Coordinates of C-alpha atoms and ligand atoms in Angstrom, one line a residue:
X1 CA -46.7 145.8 -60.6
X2 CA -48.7 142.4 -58.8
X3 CA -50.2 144.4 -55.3
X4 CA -51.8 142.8 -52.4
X5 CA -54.6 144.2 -50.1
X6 CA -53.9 144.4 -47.0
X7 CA -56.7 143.6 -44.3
X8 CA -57.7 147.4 -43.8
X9 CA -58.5 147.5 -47.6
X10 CA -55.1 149.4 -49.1
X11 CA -53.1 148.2 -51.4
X12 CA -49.7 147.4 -51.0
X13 CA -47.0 146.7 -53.8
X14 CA -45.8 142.9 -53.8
X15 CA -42.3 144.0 -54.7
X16 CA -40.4 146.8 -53.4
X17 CA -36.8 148.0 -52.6
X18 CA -35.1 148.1 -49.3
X19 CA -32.3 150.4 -47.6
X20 CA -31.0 148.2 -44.6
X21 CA -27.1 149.1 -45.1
X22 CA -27.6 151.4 -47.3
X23 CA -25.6 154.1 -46.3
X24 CA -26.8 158.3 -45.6
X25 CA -24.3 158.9 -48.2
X26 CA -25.8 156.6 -50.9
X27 CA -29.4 156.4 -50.0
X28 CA -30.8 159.1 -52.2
X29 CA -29.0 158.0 -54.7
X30 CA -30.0 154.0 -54.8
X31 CA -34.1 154.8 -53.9
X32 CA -34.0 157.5 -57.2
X33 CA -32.1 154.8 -59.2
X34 CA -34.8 152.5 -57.7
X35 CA -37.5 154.1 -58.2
X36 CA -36.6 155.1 -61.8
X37 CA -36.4 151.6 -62.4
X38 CA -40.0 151.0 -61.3
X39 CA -40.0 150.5 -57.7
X40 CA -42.8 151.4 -55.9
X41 CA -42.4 150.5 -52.2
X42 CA -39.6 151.8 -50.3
X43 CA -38.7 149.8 -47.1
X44 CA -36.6 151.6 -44.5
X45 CA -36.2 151.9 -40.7
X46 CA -35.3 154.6 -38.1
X47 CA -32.7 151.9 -37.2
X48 CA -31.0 152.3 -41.1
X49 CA -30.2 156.4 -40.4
X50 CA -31.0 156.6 -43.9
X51 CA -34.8 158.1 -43.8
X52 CA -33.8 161.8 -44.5
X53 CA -31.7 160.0 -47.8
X54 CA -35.4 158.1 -48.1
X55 CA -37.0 161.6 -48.0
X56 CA -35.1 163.9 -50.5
X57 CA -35.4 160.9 -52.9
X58 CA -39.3 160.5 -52.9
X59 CA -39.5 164.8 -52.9
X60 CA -37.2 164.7 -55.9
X61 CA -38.3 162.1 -57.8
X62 CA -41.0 163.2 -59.8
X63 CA -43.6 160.6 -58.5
X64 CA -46.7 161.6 -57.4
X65 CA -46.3 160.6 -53.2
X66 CA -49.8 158.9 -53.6
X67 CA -48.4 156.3 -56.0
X68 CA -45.3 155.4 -53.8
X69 CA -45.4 152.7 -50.6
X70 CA -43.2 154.1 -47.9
X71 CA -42.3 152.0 -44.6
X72 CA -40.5 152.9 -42.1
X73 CA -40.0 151.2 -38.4
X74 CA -39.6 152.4 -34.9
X75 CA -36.3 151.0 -33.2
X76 CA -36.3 149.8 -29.4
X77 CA -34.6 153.5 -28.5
X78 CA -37.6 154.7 -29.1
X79 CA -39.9 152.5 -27.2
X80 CA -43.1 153.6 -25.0
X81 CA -46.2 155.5 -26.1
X82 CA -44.8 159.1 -26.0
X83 CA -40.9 158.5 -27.3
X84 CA -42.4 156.5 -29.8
X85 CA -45.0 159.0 -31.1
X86 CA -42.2 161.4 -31.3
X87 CA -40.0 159.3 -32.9
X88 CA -42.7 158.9 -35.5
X89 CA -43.1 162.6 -36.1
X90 CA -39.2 163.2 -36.5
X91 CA -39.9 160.2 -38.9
X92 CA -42.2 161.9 -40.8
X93 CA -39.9 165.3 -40.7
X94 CA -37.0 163.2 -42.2
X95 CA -39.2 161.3 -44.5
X96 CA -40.4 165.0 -45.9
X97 CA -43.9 163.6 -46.0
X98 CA -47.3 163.8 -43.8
X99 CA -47.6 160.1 -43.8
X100 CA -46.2 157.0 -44.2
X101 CA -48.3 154.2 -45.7
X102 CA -47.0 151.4 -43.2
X103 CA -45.7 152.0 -40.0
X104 CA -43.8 148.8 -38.0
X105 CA -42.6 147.8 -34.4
X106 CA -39.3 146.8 -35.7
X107 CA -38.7 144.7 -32.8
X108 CA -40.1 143.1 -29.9
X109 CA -38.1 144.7 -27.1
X110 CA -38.8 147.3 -24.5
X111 CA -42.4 148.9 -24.1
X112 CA -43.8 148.1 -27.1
X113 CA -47.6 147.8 -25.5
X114 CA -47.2 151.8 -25.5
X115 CA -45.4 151.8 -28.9
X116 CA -47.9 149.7 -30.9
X117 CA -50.6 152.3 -29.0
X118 CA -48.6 154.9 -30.4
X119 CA -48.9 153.1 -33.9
X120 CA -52.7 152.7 -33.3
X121 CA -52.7 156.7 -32.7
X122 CA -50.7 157.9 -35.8
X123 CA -53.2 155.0 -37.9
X124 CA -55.6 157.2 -36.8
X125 CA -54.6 160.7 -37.2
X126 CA -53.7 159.7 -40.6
X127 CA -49.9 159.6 -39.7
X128 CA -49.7 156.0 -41.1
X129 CA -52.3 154.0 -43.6
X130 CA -51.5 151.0 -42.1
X131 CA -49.6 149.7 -38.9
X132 CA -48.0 146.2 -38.2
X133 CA -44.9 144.4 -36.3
X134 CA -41.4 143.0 -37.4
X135 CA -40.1 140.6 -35.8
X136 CA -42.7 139.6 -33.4
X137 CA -43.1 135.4 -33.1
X138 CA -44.9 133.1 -31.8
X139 CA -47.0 133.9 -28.6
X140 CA -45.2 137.1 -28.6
X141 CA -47.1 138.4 -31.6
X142 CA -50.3 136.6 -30.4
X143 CA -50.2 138.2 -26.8
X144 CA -49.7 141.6 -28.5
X145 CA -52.3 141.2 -31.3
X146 CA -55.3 139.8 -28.6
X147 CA -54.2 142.7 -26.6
X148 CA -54.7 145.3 -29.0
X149 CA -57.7 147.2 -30.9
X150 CA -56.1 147.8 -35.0
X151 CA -55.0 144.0 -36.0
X152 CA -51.6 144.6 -37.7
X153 CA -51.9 144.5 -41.7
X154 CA -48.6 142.9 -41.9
X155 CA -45.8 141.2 -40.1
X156 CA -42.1 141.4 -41.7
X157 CA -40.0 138.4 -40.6
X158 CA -36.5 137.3 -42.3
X159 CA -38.4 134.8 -45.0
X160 CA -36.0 132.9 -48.0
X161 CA -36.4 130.4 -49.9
X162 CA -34.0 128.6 -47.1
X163 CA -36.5 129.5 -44.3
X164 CA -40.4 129.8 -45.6
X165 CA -41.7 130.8 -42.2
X166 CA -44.7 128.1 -42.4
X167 CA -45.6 127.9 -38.8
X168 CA -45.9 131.9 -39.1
X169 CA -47.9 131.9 -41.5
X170 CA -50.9 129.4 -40.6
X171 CA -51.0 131.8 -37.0
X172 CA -50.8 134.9 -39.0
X173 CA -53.9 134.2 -40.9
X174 CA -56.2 134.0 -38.3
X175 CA -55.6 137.8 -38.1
X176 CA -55.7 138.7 -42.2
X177 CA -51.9 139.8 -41.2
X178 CA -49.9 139.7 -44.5
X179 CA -45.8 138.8 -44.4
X180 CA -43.7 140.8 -45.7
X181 CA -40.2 139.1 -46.1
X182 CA -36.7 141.0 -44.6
X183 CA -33.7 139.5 -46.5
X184 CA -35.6 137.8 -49.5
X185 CA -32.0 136.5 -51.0
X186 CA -31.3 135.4 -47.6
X187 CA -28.8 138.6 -47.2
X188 CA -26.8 136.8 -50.2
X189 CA -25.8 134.1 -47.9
X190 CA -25.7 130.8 -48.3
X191 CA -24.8 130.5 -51.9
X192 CA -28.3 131.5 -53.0
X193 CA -26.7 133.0 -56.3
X194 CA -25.3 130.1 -56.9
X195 CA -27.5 127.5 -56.0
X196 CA -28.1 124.6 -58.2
X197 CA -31.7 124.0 -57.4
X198 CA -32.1 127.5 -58.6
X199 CA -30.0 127.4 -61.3
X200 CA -31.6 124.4 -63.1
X201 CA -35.2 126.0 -62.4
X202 CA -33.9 129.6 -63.6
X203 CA -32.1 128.6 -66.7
X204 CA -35.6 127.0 -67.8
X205 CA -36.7 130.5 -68.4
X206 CA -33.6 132.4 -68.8
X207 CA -33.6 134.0 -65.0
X208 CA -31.7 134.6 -62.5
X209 CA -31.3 132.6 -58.7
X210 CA -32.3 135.9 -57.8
X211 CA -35.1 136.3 -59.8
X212 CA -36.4 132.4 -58.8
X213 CA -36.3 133.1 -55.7
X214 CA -38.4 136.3 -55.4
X215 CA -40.8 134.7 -57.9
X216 CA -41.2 131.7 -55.7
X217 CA -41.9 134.4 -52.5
X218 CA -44.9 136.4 -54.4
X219 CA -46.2 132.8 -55.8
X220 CA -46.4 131.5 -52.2
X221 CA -48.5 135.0 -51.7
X222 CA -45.5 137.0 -49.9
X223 CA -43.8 140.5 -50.2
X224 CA -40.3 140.9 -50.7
X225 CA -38.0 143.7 -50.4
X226 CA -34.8 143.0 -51.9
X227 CA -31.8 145.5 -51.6
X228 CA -29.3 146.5 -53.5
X229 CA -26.6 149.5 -54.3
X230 CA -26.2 148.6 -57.5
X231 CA -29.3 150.1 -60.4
X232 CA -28.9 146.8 -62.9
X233 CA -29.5 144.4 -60.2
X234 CA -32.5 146.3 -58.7
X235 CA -33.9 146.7 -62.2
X236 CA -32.8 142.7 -62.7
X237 CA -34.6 142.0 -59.1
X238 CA -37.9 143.5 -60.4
X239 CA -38.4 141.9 -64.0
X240 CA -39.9 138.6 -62.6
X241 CA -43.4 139.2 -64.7
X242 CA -42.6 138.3 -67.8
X243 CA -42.3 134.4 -66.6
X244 CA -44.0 131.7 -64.4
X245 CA -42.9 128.5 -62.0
X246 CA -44.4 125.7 -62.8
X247 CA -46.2 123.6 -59.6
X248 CA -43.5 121.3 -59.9
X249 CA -40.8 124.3 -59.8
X250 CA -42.6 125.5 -56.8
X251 CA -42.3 122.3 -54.8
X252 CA -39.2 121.6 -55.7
X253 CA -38.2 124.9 -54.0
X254 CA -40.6 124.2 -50.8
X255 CA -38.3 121.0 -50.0
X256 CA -35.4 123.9 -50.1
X257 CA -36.6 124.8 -46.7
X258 CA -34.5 124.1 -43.5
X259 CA -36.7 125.9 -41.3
X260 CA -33.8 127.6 -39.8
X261 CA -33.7 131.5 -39.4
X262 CA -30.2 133.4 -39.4
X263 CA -31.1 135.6 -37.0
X264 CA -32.8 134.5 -33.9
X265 CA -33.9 137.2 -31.6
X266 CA -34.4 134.5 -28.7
X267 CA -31.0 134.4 -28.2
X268 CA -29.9 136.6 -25.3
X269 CA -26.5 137.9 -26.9
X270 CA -28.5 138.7 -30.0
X271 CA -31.3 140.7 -27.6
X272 CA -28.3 142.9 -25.7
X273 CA -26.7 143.5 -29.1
X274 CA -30.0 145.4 -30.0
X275 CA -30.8 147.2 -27.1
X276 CA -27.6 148.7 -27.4
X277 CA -27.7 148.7 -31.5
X278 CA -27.7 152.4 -32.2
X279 CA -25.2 153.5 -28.7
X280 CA -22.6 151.6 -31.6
X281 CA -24.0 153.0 -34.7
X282 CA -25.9 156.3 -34.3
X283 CA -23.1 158.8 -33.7
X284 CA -25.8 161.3 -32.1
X285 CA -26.7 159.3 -28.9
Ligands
NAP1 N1 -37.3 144.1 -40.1 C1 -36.0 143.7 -40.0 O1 -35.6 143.4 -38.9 C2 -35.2 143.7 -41.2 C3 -33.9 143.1 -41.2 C4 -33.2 143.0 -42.4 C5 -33.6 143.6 -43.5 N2 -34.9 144.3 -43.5 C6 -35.4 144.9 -44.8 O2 -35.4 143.9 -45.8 C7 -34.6 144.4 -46.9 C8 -33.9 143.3 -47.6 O3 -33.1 142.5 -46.8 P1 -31.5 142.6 -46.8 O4 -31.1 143.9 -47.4 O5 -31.1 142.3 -45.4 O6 -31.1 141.4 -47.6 P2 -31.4 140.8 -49.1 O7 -32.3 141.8 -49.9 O8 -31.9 139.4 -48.9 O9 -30.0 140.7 -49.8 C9 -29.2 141.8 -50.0 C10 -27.8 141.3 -50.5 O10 -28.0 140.7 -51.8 C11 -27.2 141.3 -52.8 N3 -27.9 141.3 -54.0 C12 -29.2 141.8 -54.2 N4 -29.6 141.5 -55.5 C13 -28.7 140.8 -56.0 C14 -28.5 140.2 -57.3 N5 -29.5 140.3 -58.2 N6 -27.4 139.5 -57.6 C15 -26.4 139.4 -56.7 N7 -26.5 140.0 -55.4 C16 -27.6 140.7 -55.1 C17 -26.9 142.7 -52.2 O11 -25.7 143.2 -52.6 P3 -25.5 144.6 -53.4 O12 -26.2 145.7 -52.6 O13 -24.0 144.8 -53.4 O14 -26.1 144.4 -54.8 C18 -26.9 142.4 -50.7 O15 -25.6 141.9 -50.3 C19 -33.6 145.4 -46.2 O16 -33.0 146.3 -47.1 C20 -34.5 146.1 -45.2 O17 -35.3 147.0 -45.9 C21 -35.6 144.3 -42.4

């Protein structure tokens, strides 16, 4: 498993397995199929209501915690510098661990001066090995990150082979912040399994669109953190070692870009559908 170190010196698995939509029912159940497949990092979010599914997976599944990646997020709800340090213990609680290894702002609305200094706090109490933003663009993250004292270690941003997040990337480095990419097959939109461009590169090799395009992501020095319910195509997902793009390959899929994001988060509508996100889908609030 290719890792990355991230700019507080831990390492940090390229490739890992994430639980957006995955329901409370079925999240135990896709993270132990996950990580008997060989997954490492397991991305989820308070936002998913799937950590305690997160939690009696990893205490189950026979892995030493110190060789698994956890992530986890804390949602708007939970904004400010005390919610959000609560938030993070009942994360922890759910989790059944004593830390997590990354701990994210999963987006940039309400307080979230006092929630990143609640991040800085569980860094350093040990709560988290490594803090960092989702979401967060442009002067946005830059205001935040002049602002504050522990540079984030990375920044997750929806990141395809539809929308490469250049600009993003040039500002991000001036911090050592490493991206982490939400919806790596672009939420299966777009006809990304289907794609011709893909196709003709992936039949080269005998992979998958889905394996070309998460290839293509780690080349270009990105994480990914594909989801899926189903144990064959997580295990499919993950067996990108065993071949290489060619420089030619690589550009070909660069031009692939449209530099267009599915979900902007400067659209108003899209900002009031989050702040009231988990009134419609947490049925305890
Ligand atoms: N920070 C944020 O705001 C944010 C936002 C979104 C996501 N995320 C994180 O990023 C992770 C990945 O993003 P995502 O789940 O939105 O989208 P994604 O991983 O790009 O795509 C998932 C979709 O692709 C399908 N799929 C996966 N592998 C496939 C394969 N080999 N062949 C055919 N279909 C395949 C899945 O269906 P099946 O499950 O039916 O296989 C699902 O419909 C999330 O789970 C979450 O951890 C973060």
């Amino acid at each position: 498993m290719k890792t990355i170190k991230l700019n507080n010196g831990v390492e940090m698995p390229m490739l890992g397995y994430g639980v957006f939509l995955v329901s409370p029912e079925e999240c135990e159940r896709c993270v132990l199929d996950a990580i008997s497949v060989g997954y490492r990092l397991i991305d989820t979010a308070q936002a998913y209501y799937n950590e305690e599914g997160v939690g009696a997976a990893i205490s189950k599944c026979g892995v030493p915690r110190n060789e698994l990646f956890l992530t986890t997020k804390v949602w708007i709800s939970n904004a400010g510098e005390a919610n959000a340090a609560r938030s993070i213990d009942e994360s922890l609680h759910k989790l059944k661990t004593d830390y997590v290894d990354l701990l994210l702002i999963h987006q940039p609305f309400g307080d979230y001066y006092g929630t990143y200094r609640a991040l800085e706090k569980a860094y350093k109490e040990g709560k988290a090995r490594a803090i960092g933003l989702s979401n967060f663009y442009d002067a946005r993250f830059v205001d935040l990150v002049e602002n504050m004292e522990v540079k984030p270690a990375v920044l997750q941003l929806e990141t395809h082979v539809f929308s490469q997040q250049r600009k993003m990337r040039e500002l991000i480095k001036d911090y050592g912040t490493q991206l982490m990419a939400w919806g790596p097959l672009a939420q299966g939109t777009d006809g990304i399994f289907t794609n011709e461009t893909l196709k003709a590169i992936g039949d080269k090799y005998g992979k998958t669109n889905a394996q070309v395009a998460l290839k293509f992501l780690l080349n270009e020095g990105i994480v990914a953190i594909p989801k899926s319910i189903h144990k064959e195509r997580m295990a499919s997902n993950l067996a990108i070692d065993d071949f290489k793009l060619s420089e030619e390959d690589m550009e070909t899929i660069r031009k692939m870009d449209t530099g267009k994001l599915k979900v902007d988060f400067n659209d108003p509508a899209m900002a009031k559908y989050l702040i009231n996100y988990d009134k419609n889908f947490n049925p305890n609030k």
